[in-house]
mmCIF file of C-alpha atoms in Angstrom:
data_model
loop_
_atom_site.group_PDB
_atom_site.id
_atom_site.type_symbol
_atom_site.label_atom_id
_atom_site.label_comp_id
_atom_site.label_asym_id
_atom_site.label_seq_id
_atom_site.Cartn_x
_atom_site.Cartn_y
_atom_site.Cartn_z
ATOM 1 C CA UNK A 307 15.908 48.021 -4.547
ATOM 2 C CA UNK A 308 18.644 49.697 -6.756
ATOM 3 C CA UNK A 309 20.015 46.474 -8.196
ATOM 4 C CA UNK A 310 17.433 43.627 -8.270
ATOM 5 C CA UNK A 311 18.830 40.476 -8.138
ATOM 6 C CA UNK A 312 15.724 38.718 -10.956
ATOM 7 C CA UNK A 313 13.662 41.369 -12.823
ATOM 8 C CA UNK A 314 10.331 41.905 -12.015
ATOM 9 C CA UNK A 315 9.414 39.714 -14.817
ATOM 10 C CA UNK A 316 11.730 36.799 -13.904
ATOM 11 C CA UNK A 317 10.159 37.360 -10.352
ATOM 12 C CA UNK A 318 7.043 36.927 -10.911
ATOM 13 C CA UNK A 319 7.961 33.571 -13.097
ATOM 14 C CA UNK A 320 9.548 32.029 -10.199
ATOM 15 C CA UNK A 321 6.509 33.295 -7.633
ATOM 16 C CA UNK A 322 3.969 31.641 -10.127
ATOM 17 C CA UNK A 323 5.770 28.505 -10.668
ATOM 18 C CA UNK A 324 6.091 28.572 -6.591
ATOM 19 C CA UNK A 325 2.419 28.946 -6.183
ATOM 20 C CA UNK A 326 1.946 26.013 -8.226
ATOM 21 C CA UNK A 327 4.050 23.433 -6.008
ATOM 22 C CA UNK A 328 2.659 24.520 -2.916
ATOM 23 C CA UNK A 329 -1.040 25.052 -3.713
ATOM 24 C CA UNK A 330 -1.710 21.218 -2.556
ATOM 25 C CA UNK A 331 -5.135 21.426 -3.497
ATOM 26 C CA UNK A 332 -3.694 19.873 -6.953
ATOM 27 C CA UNK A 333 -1.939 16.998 -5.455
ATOM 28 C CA UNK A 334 -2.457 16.370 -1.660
ATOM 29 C CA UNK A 335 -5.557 13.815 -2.470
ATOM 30 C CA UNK A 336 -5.231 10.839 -4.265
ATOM 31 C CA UNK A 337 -9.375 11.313 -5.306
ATOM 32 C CA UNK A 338 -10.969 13.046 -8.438
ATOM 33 C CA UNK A 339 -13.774 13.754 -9.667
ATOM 34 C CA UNK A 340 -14.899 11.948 -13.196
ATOM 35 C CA UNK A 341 -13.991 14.884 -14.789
ATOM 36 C CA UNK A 342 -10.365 15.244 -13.134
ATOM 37 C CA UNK A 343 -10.004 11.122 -13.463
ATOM 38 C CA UNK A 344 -10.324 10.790 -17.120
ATOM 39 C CA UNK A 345 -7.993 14.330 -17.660
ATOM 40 C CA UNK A 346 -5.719 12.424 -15.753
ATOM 41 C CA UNK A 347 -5.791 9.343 -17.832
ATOM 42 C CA UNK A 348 -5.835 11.404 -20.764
ATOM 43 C CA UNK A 349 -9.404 10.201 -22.065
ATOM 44 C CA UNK A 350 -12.062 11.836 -23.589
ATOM 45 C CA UNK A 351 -14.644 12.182 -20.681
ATOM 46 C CA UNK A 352 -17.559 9.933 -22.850
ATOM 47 C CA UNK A 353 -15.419 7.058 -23.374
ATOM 48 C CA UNK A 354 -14.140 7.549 -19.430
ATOM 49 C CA UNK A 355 -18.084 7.106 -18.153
ATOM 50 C CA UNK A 356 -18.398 4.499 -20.645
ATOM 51 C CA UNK A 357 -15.392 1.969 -19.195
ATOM 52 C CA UNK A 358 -16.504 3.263 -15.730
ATOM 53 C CA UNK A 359 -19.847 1.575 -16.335
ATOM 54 C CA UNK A 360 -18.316 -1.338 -18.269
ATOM 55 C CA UNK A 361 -16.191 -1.965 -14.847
ATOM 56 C CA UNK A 362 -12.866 -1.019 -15.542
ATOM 57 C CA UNK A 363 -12.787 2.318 -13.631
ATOM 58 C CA UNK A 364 -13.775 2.021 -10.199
ATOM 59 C CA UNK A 365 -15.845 4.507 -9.100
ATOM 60 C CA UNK A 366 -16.434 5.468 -5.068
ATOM 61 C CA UNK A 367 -19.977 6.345 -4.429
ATOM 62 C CA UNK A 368 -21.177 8.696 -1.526
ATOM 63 C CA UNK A 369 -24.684 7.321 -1.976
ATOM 64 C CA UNK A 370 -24.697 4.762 0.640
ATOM 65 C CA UNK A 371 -23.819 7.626 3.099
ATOM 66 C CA UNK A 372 -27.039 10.135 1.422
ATOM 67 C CA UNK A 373 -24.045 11.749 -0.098
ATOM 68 C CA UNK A 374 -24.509 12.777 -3.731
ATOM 69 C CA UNK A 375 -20.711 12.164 -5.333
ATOM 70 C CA UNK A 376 -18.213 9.867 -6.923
ATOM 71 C CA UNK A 377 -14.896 9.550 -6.522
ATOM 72 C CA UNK A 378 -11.861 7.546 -8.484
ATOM 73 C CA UNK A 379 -8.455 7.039 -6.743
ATOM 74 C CA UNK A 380 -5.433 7.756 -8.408
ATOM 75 C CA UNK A 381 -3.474 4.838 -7.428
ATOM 76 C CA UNK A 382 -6.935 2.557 -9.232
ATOM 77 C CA UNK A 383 -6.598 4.356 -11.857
ATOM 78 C CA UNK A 384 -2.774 3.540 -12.059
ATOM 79 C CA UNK A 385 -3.507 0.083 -12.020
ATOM 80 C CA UNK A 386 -6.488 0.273 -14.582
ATOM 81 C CA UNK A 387 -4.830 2.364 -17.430
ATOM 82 C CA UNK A 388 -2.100 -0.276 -17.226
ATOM 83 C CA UNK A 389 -4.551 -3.292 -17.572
ATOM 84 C CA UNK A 390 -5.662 -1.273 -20.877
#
C-alpha cells in the first residue's frame, strides 16, 4: 500500500489490543483457579488460601468426581470481597 491509512506501528497496536477482546479464554468462564481468584481480588495468594480455609472463599472441589482441582466463581467472589 502506497498510503497506509495507520502505520505499521499503530497497526499492530490496534491488532494486539483486538487479540485481547476476542481471545475469550480470559473472560468467557466465570471459574479460576486459586491463583487467578485471589489476582482477581487483588490478594496476596497466602492470605487468599488462608480465608479460603477460614470459609469466606468458596472453593469448588473436583474430588468428589476423582477429579484433582478447585475452582472459585467469579460472581462468589463478588459477593465475598464485598462482605470483607
Amino acid at each position: 500500500m502506497d498510503n497506509p491509512i495507520l502505520p505499521d506501528d499503530e497497526l499492530v497496536a490496534v491488532l494486539n489490543r483486538l487479540a485481547d477482546v476476542l481471545d475469550t479464554s480470559k473472560s468467557a468462564s466465570p471459574w479460576m483457579t486459586q491463583k487467578e481468584a485471589s489476582t482477581y481480588v487483588h490478594m496476596n495468594y497466602k492470605t487468599f488460601k488462608r480465608l479460603t480455609d477460614q470459609g469466606v472463599f468458596k472453593a469448588h472441589s473436583g474430588a468428589k468426581y476423582g477429579i484433582a482441582f478447585e475452582r472459585y466463581n467469579r460472581d462468589e467472589l463478588d459477593l465475598a470481597v464485598k462482605g470483607l
